Amino acid sequence: MKSALALLLLPALTLAAPPQARRVSTLLVPMDPASEASSVQMEGYMNDALSNFAGMTVRKSEELFGMPEDPEAKASLERGRKGYSESLSAFDKKEYEEAERKVRATLKELQGAAGAMRGCSPLCDALALYAAVLHLRGEVEEAKLALIDLIALSPTHELSPKRFSREFLALRVQVATSRTSQLRGSATVNSRPSGARVYVDGEVVGYTPVTLPALPIGKHLLRVERPGFRQYGQFMEVATDDAEVTAKLVPTSAYKAFDAQLDRVAGEVNRAGEKASGVAAMAQSLGLDRVMVGTLRSNGEGTDLTLGYYDARTGQRLAGRRMAVQGDEFGQLKQEMERVVNHLVNSIGEKVTKSRDPLDNRGGMEDWSSEDRGGRGKAQDKKSKPGDDPLDSVSGTEDW
């Protein structure tokens, strides 16, 4: 009896089940080197805007193409952690010669671990230990150089007063307040391809190519990430002269397969036809239900964006738009990308669930019709409420 009842209820339960969320993503194809630099940043902003819609699961580029760690850097980091642990153990036992030998080897090992590091540990700890050993040996100037690197990497790195001598802690303060520590240098970070996200000492500083004008002199942890490529890292030495680094990024197999389809996909997007079989094949290979695909081309003053919103199953172009993007000099790019995404998706009946942009759904002319003679608006002609400013409806020229 129960099984028969369950069979009767099954269709109703199926109809009552919530619809499965659509898997969506944004993919931008740069058509020249100049537009390549902004493509990843714009993709990120547009995916953030898509995540505001109900019934959508956004798959970001790093999920589609991967962004693996450097396996050699990861192995170096593990060996470096082990080496630091052994160095610290020898130091605590006052076996200073053994501690120095081990910490030197640890620092050498960590030189190859930058691609797997997310912060300065264990490098900062090893630098502090190395400086302390040098200080105990009387090599104060060498200890100062190690402390300069430590302060450049992490100005607030704490040293334990239980482990290190009072004299060494005083030396650290002396170095931190010295003229040398106040010096600054600049560094330019490039990548091939460009448009990669850049981290310095664990903080996001921009997208390649990027120039950093005022870095403390000394050693800095540089990490470069671009979806579809292996993560890159190195230790960057900043001096009073300008430094320049170029990261050559290694693509993943998934990105290579995607790259092979781009000529066909870009052509279909630019033609803006009703059907795009190449876009559909590409989107299906990535496991997407809908996809927003655009091409970027530099126009000298900014970037021309041609954008299409497609059904991945049929290749039908649901909506499209062409626009000029002027860059991000004043931080406007994020809101501009959110507005264009909202426009395309809303135009086919989807509803945005939330938006961080206060200008959404406003054309900028809502208050024009409220103006009348004398510059007074209809809102000002309304009867004042208790507590309102008594001068609200007074222009100052009534008695003239």
mmCIF file with all atom_site columns, N, CA, C and O in Angstrom, residues 109-140:
data_model
loop_
_atom_site.group_PDB
_atom_site.id
_atom_site.type_symbol
_atom_site.label_atom_id
_atom_site.label_alt_id
_atom_site.label_comp_id
_atom_site.label_asym_id
_atom_site.label_entity_id
_atom_site.label_seq_id
_atom_site.pdbx_PDB_ins_code
_atom_site.Cartn_x
_atom_site.Cartn_y
_atom_site.Cartn_z
_atom_site.occupancy
_atom_site.B_iso_or_equiv
_atom_site.pdbx_formal_charge
_atom_site.auth_seq_id
_atom_site.auth_comp_id
_atom_site.auth_asym_id
_atom_site.auth_atom_id
_atom_site.pdbx_PDB_model_num
ATOM 1   N N  . GLU A 1 109 ? 67.095 26.445 0.312  1.00 0.00 ? 109 GLU A N  1
ATOM 2   C CA . GLU A 1 109 ? 65.973 25.618 -0.152 1.00 0.00 ? 109 GLU A CA 1
ATOM 3   C C  . GLU A 1 109 ? 64.734 26.467 -0.413 1.00 0.00 ? 109 GLU A C  1
ATOM 4   O O  . GLU A 1 109 ? 64.005 26.266 -1.399 1.00 0.00 ? 109 GLU A O  1
ATOM 5   N N  . LEU A 1 110 ? 64.491 27.445 0.448  1.00 0.00 ? 110 LEU A N  1
ATOM 6   C CA . LEU A 1 110 ? 63.291 28.262 0.325  1.00 0.00 ? 110 LEU A CA 1
ATOM 7   C C  . LEU A 1 110 ? 63.339 29.217 -0.861 1.00 0.00 ? 110 LEU A C  1
ATOM 8   O O  . LEU A 1 110 ? 62.303 29.764 -1.262 1.00 0.00 ? 110 LEU A O  1
ATOM 9   N N  . GLN A 1 111 ? 64.515 29.437 -1.443 1.00 0.00 ? 111 GLN A N  1
ATOM 10  C CA . GLN A 1 111 ? 64.605 30.289 -2.631 1.00 0.00 ? 111 GLN A CA 1
ATOM 11  C C  . GLN A 1 111 ? 63.753 29.738 -3.776 1.00 0.00 ? 111 GLN A C  1
ATOM 12  O O  . GLN A 1 111 ? 63.257 30.498 -4.617 1.00 0.00 ? 111 GLN A O  1
ATOM 13  N N  . GLY A 1 112 ? 63.593 28.428 -3.815 1.00 0.00 ? 112 GLY A N  1
ATOM 14  C CA . GLY A 1 112 ? 62.784 27.822 -4.869 1.00 0.00 ? 112 GLY A CA 1
ATOM 15  C C  . GLY A 1 112 ? 61.354 27.555 -4.478 1.00 0.00 ? 112 GLY A C  1
ATOM 16  O O  . GLY A 1 112 ? 60.621 26.901 -5.233 1.00 0.00 ? 112 GLY A O  1
ATOM 17  N N  . ALA A 1 113 ? 60.922 28.044 -3.309 1.00 0.00 ? 113 ALA A N  1
ATOM 18  C CA . ALA A 1 113 ? 59.583 27.734 -2.804 1.00 0.00 ? 113 ALA A CA 1
ATOM 19  C C  . ALA A 1 113 ? 58.587 28.872 -2.973 1.00 0.00 ? 113 ALA A C  1
ATOM 20  O O  . ALA A 1 113 ? 57.433 28.743 -2.566 1.00 0.00 ? 113 ALA A O  1
ATOM 21  N N  . ALA A 1 114 ? 59.004 29.972 -3.596 1.00 0.00 ? 114 ALA A N  1
ATOM 22  C CA . ALA A 1 114 ? 58.143 31.154 -3.655 1.00 0.00 ? 114 ALA A CA 1
ATOM 23  C C  . ALA A 1 114 ? 56.804 30.873 -4.332 1.00 0.00 ? 114 ALA A C  1
ATOM 24  O O  . ALA A 1 114 ? 55.770 31.424 -3.946 1.00 0.00 ? 114 ALA A O  1
ATOM 25  N N  . GLY A 1 115 ? 56.783 30.009 -5.346 1.00 0.00 ? 115 GLY A N  1
ATOM 26  C CA . GLY A 1 115 ? 55.550 29.732 -6.067 1.00 0.00 ? 115 GLY A CA 1
ATOM 27  C C  . GLY A 1 115 ? 54.490 29.021 -5.248 1.00 0.00 ? 115 GLY A C  1
ATOM 28  O O  . GLY A 1 115 ? 53.323 28.977 -5.635 1.00 0.00 ? 115 GLY A O  1
ATOM 29  N N  . ALA A 1 116 ? 54.883 28.466 -4.098 1.00 0.00 ? 116 ALA A N  1
ATOM 30  C CA . ALA A 1 116 ? 53.928 27.741 -3.255 1.00 0.00 ? 116 ALA A CA 1
ATOM 31  C C  . ALA A 1 116 ? 53.652 28.463 -1.943 1.00 0.00 ? 116 ALA A C  1
ATOM 32  O O  . ALA A 1 116 ? 52.859 27.992 -1.132 1.00 0.00 ? 116 ALA A O  1
ATOM 33  N N  . MET A 1 117 ? 54.268 29.622 -1.722 1.00 0.00 ? 117 MET A N  1
ATOM 34  C CA . MET A 1 117 ? 54.115 30.343 -0.456 1.00 0.00 ? 117 MET A CA 1
ATOM 35  C C  . MET A 1 117 ? 52.975 31.351 -0.542 1.00 0.00 ? 117 MET A C  1
ATOM 36  O O  . MET A 1 117 ? 52.828 32.048 -1.534 1.00 0.00 ? 117 MET A O  1
ATOM 37  N N  . ARG A 1 118 ? 52.157 31.419 0.510  1.00 0.00 ? 118 ARG A N  1
ATOM 38  C CA . ARG A 1 118 ? 51.057 32.379 0.593  1.00 0.00 ? 118 ARG A CA 1
ATOM 39  C C  . ARG A 1 118 ? 51.357 33.506 1.577  1.00 0.00 ? 118 ARG A C  1
ATOM 40  O O  . ARG A 1 118 ? 50.641 34.488 1.651  1.00 0.00 ? 118 ARG A O  1
ATOM 41  N N  . GLY A 1 119 ? 52.412 33.349 2.348  1.00 0.00 ? 119 GLY A N  1
ATOM 42  C CA . GLY A 1 119 ? 52.854 34.359 3.296  1.00 0.00 ? 119 GLY A CA 1
ATOM 43  C C  . GLY A 1 119 ? 54.344 34.192 3.500  1.00 0.00 ? 119 GLY A C  1
ATOM 44  O O  . GLY A 1 119 ? 54.984 33.388 2.813  1.00 0.00 ? 119 GLY A O  1
ATOM 45  N N  . CYS A 1 120 ? 54.892 34.923 4.433  1.00 0.00 ? 120 CYS A N  1
ATOM 46  C CA . CYS A 1 120 ? 56.350 34.888 4.566  1.00 0.00 ? 120 CYS A CA 1
ATOM 47  C C  . CYS A 1 120 ? 56.848 33.729 5.426  1.00 0.00 ? 120 CYS A C  1
ATOM 48  O O  . CYS A 1 120 ? 58.056 33.508 5.523  1.00 0.00 ? 120 CYS A O  1
ATOM 49  N N  . SER A 1 121 ? 55.967 32.990 6.082  1.00 0.00 ? 121 SER A N  1
ATOM 50  C CA . SER A 1 121 ? 56.397 31.832 6.868  1.00 0.00 ? 121 SER A CA 1
ATOM 51  C C  . SER A 1 121 ? 56.636 30.643 5.929  1.00 0.00 ? 121 SER A C  1
ATOM 52  O O  . SER A 1 121 ? 55.863 30.442 4.986  1.00 0.00 ? 121 SER A O  1
ATOM 53  N N  . PRO A 1 122 ? 57.720 29.869 6.138  1.00 0.00 ? 122 PRO A N  1
ATOM 54  C CA . PRO A 1 122 ? 58.712 29.934 7.214  1.00 0.00 ? 122 PRO A CA 1
ATOM 55  C C  . PRO A 1 122 ? 59.926 30.794 6.884  1.00 0.00 ? 122 PRO A C  1
ATOM 56  O O  . PRO A 1 122 ? 60.904 30.794 7.648  1.00 0.00 ? 122 PRO A O  1
ATOM 57  N N  . LEU A 1 123 ? 59.895 31.526 5.754  1.00 0.00 ? 123 LEU A N  1
ATOM 58  C CA . LEU A 1 123 ? 61.071 32.310 5.364  1.00 0.00 ? 123 LEU A CA 1
ATOM 59  C C  . LEU A 1 123 ? 61.402 33.374 6.404  1.00 0.00 ? 123 LEU A C  1
ATOM 60  O O  . LEU A 1 123 ? 62.569 33.550 6.776  1.00 0.00 ? 123 LEU A O  1
ATOM 61  N N  . CYS A 1 124 ? 60.399 34.116 6.877  1.00 0.00 ? 124 CYS A N  1
ATOM 62  C CA . CYS A 1 124 ? 60.656 35.168 7.859  1.00 0.00 ? 124 CYS A CA 1
ATOM 63  C C  . CYS A 1 124 ? 61.238 34.584 9.146  1.00 0.00 ? 124 CYS A C  1
ATOM 64  O O  . CYS A 1 124 ? 62.154 35.170 9.742  1.00 0.00 ? 124 CYS A O  1
ATOM 65  N N  . ASP A 1 125 ? 60.717 33.444 9.574  1.00 0.00 ? 125 ASP A N  1
ATOM 66  C CA . ASP A 1 125 ? 61.247 32.808 10.778 1.00 0.00 ? 125 ASP A CA 1
ATOM 67  C C  . ASP A 1 125 ? 62.704 32.390 10.574 1.00 0.00 ? 125 ASP A C  1
ATOM 68  O O  . ASP A 1 125 ? 63.541 32.546 11.474 1.00 0.00 ? 125 ASP A O  1
ATOM 69  N N  . ALA A 1 126 ? 63.011 31.856 9.383  1.00 0.00 ? 126 ALA A N  1
ATOM 70  C CA . ALA A 1 126 ? 64.381 31.431 9.105  1.00 0.00 ? 126 ALA A CA 1
ATOM 71  C C  . ALA A 1 126 ? 65.331 32.622 9.022  1.00 0.00 ? 126 ALA A C  1
ATOM 72  O O  . ALA A 1 126 ? 66.470 32.556 9.497  1.00 0.00 ? 126 ALA A O  1
ATOM 73  N N  . LEU A 1 127 ? 64.871 33.729 8.427  1.00 0.00 ? 127 LEU A N  1
ATOM 74  C CA . LEU A 1 127 ? 65.700 34.936 8.364  1.00 0.00 ? 127 LEU A CA 1
ATOM 75  C C  . LEU A 1 127 ? 65.999 35.483 9.755  1.00 0.00 ? 127 LEU A C  1
ATOM 76  O O  . LEU A 1 127 ? 67.132 35.899 10.049 1.00 0.00 ? 127 LEU A O  1
ATOM 77  N N  . ALA A 1 128 ? 64.985 35.499 10.624 1.00 0.00 ? 128 ALA A N  1
ATOM 78  C CA . ALA A 1 128 ? 65.186 35.970 11.997 1.00 0.00 ? 128 ALA A CA 1
ATOM 79  C C  . ALA A 1 128 ? 66.191 35.084 12.726 1.00 0.00 ? 128 ALA A C  1
ATOM 80  O O  . ALA A 1 128 ? 67.082 35.579 13.440 1.00 0.00 ? 128 ALA A O  1
ATOM 81  N N  . LEU A 1 129 ? 66.076 33.774 12.557 1.00 0.00 ? 129 LEU A N  1
ATOM 82  C CA . LEU A 1 129 ? 66.993 32.844 13.212 1.00 0.00 ? 129 LEU A CA 1
ATOM 83  C C  . LEU A 1 129 ? 68.416 33.020 12.685 1.00 0.00 ? 129 LEU A C  1
ATOM 84  O O  . LEU A 1 129 ? 69.388 33.002 13.458 1.00 0.00 ? 129 LEU A O  1
ATOM 85  N N  . TYR A 1 130 ? 68.539 33.195 11.371 1.00 0.00 ? 130 TYR A N  1
ATOM 86  C CA . TYR A 1 130 ? 69.858 33.390 10.771 1.00 0.00 ? 130 TYR A CA 1
ATOM 87  C C  . TYR A 1 130 ? 70.496 34.671 11.284 1.00 0.00 ? 130 TYR A C  1
ATOM 88  O O  . TYR A 1 130 ? 71.693 34.703 11.633 1.00 0.00 ? 130 TYR A O  1
ATOM 89  N N  . ALA A 1 131 ? 69.726 35.759 11.351 1.00 0.00 ? 131 ALA A N  1
ATOM 90  C CA . ALA A 1 131 ? 70.253 37.023 11.866 1.00 0.00 ? 131 ALA A CA 1
ATOM 91  C C  . ALA A 1 131 ? 70.690 36.878 13.315 1.00 0.00 ? 131 ALA A C  1
ATOM 92  O O  . ALA A 1 131 ? 71.727 37.426 13.724 1.00 0.00 ? 131 ALA A O  1
ATOM 93  N N  . ALA A 1 132 ? 69.933 36.127 14.115 1.00 0.00 ? 132 ALA A N  1
ATOM 94  C CA . ALA A 1 132 ? 70.277 35.933 15.537 1.00 0.00 ? 132 ALA A CA 1
ATOM 95  C C  . ALA A 1 132 ? 71.585 35.162 15.682 1.00 0.00 ? 132 ALA A C  1
ATOM 96  O O  . ALA A 1 132 ? 72.421 35.483 16.540 1.00 0.00 ? 132 ALA A O  1
ATOM 97  N N  . VAL A 1 133 ? 71.786 34.142 14.841 1.00 0.00 ? 133 VAL A N  1
ATOM 98  C CA . VAL A 1 133 ? 73.035 33.363 14.898 1.00 0.00 ? 133 VAL A CA 1
ATOM 99  C C  . VAL A 1 133 ? 74.220 34.240 14.513 1.00 0.00 ? 133 VAL A C  1
ATOM 100 O O  . VAL A 1 133 ? 75.284 34.206 15.162 1.00 0.00 ? 133 VAL A O  1
ATOM 101 N N  . LEU A 1 134 ? 74.067 35.042 13.468 1.00 0.00 ? 134 LEU A N  1
ATOM 102 C CA . LEU A 1 134 ? 75.141 35.944 13.058 1.00 0.00 ? 134 LEU A CA 1
ATOM 103 C C  . LEU A 1 134 ? 75.457 36.952 14.157 1.00 0.00 ? 134 LEU A C  1
ATOM 104 O O  . LEU A 1 134 ? 76.623 37.275 14.407 1.00 0.00 ? 134 LEU A O  1
ATOM 105 N N  . HIS A 1 135 ? 74.431 37.444 14.818 1.00 0.00 ? 135 HIS A N  1
ATOM 106 C CA . HIS A 1 135 ? 74.628 38.404 15.903 1.00 0.00 ? 135 HIS A CA 1
ATOM 107 C C  . HIS A 1 135 ? 75.400 37.767 17.056 1.00 0.00 ? 135 HIS A C  1
ATOM 108 O O  . HIS A 1 135 ? 76.298 38.403 17.644 1.00 0.00 ? 135 HIS A O  1
ATOM 109 N N  . LEU A 1 136 ? 75.095 36.530 17.374 1.00 0.00 ? 136 LEU A N  1
ATOM 110 C CA . LEU A 1 136 ? 75.820 35.825 18.441 1.00 0.00 ? 136 LEU A CA 1
ATOM 111 C C  . LEU A 1 136 ? 77.290 35.632 18.095 1.00 0.00 ? 136 LEU A C  1
ATOM 112 O O  . LEU A 1 136 ? 78.152 35.621 18.981 1.00 0.00 ? 136 LEU A O  1
ATOM 113 N N  . ARG A 1 137 ? 77.576 35.494 16.815 1.00 0.00 ? 137 ARG A N  1
ATOM 114 C CA . ARG A 1 137 ? 78.952 35.325 16.369 1.00 0.00 ? 137 ARG A CA 1
ATOM 115 C C  . ARG A 1 137 ? 79.695 36.633 16.246 1.00 0.00 ? 137 ARG A C  1
ATOM 116 O O  . ARG A 1 137 ? 80.894 36.659 15.939 1.00 0.00 ? 137 ARG A O  1
ATOM 117 N N  . GLY A 1 138 ? 79.002 37.738 16.444 1.00 0.00 ? 138 GLY A N  1
ATOM 118 C CA . GLY A 1 138 ? 79.637 39.050 16.347 1.00 0.00 ? 138 GLY A CA 1
ATOM 119 C C  . GLY A 1 138 ? 79.608 39.659 14.965 1.00 0.00 ? 138 GLY A C  1
ATOM 120 O O  . GLY A 1 138 ? 80.187 40.728 14.736 1.00 0.00 ? 138 GLY A O  1
ATOM 121 N N  . GLU A 1 139 ? 78.943 39.011 14.019 1.00 0.00 ? 139 GLU A N  1
ATOM 122 C CA . GLU A 1 139 ? 78.854 39.549 12.658 1.00 0.00 ? 139 GLU A CA 1
ATOM 123 C C  . GLU A 1 139 ? 77.614 40.444 12.556 1.00 0.00 ? 139 GLU A C  1
ATOM 124 O O  . GLU A 1 139 ? 76.598 40.091 11.940 1.00 0.00 ? 139 GLU A O  1
ATOM 125 N N  . VAL A 1 140 ? 77.734 41.619 13.160 1.00 0.00 ? 140 VAL A N  1
ATOM 126 C CA . VAL A 1 140 ? 76.579 42.507 13.303 1.00 0.00 ? 140 VAL A CA 1
ATOM 127 C C  . VAL A 1 140 ? 76.111 43.045 11.957 1.00 0.00 ? 140 VAL A C  1
ATOM 128 O O  . VAL A 1 140 ? 74.902 43.120 11.695 1.00 0.00 ? 140 VAL A O  1
#
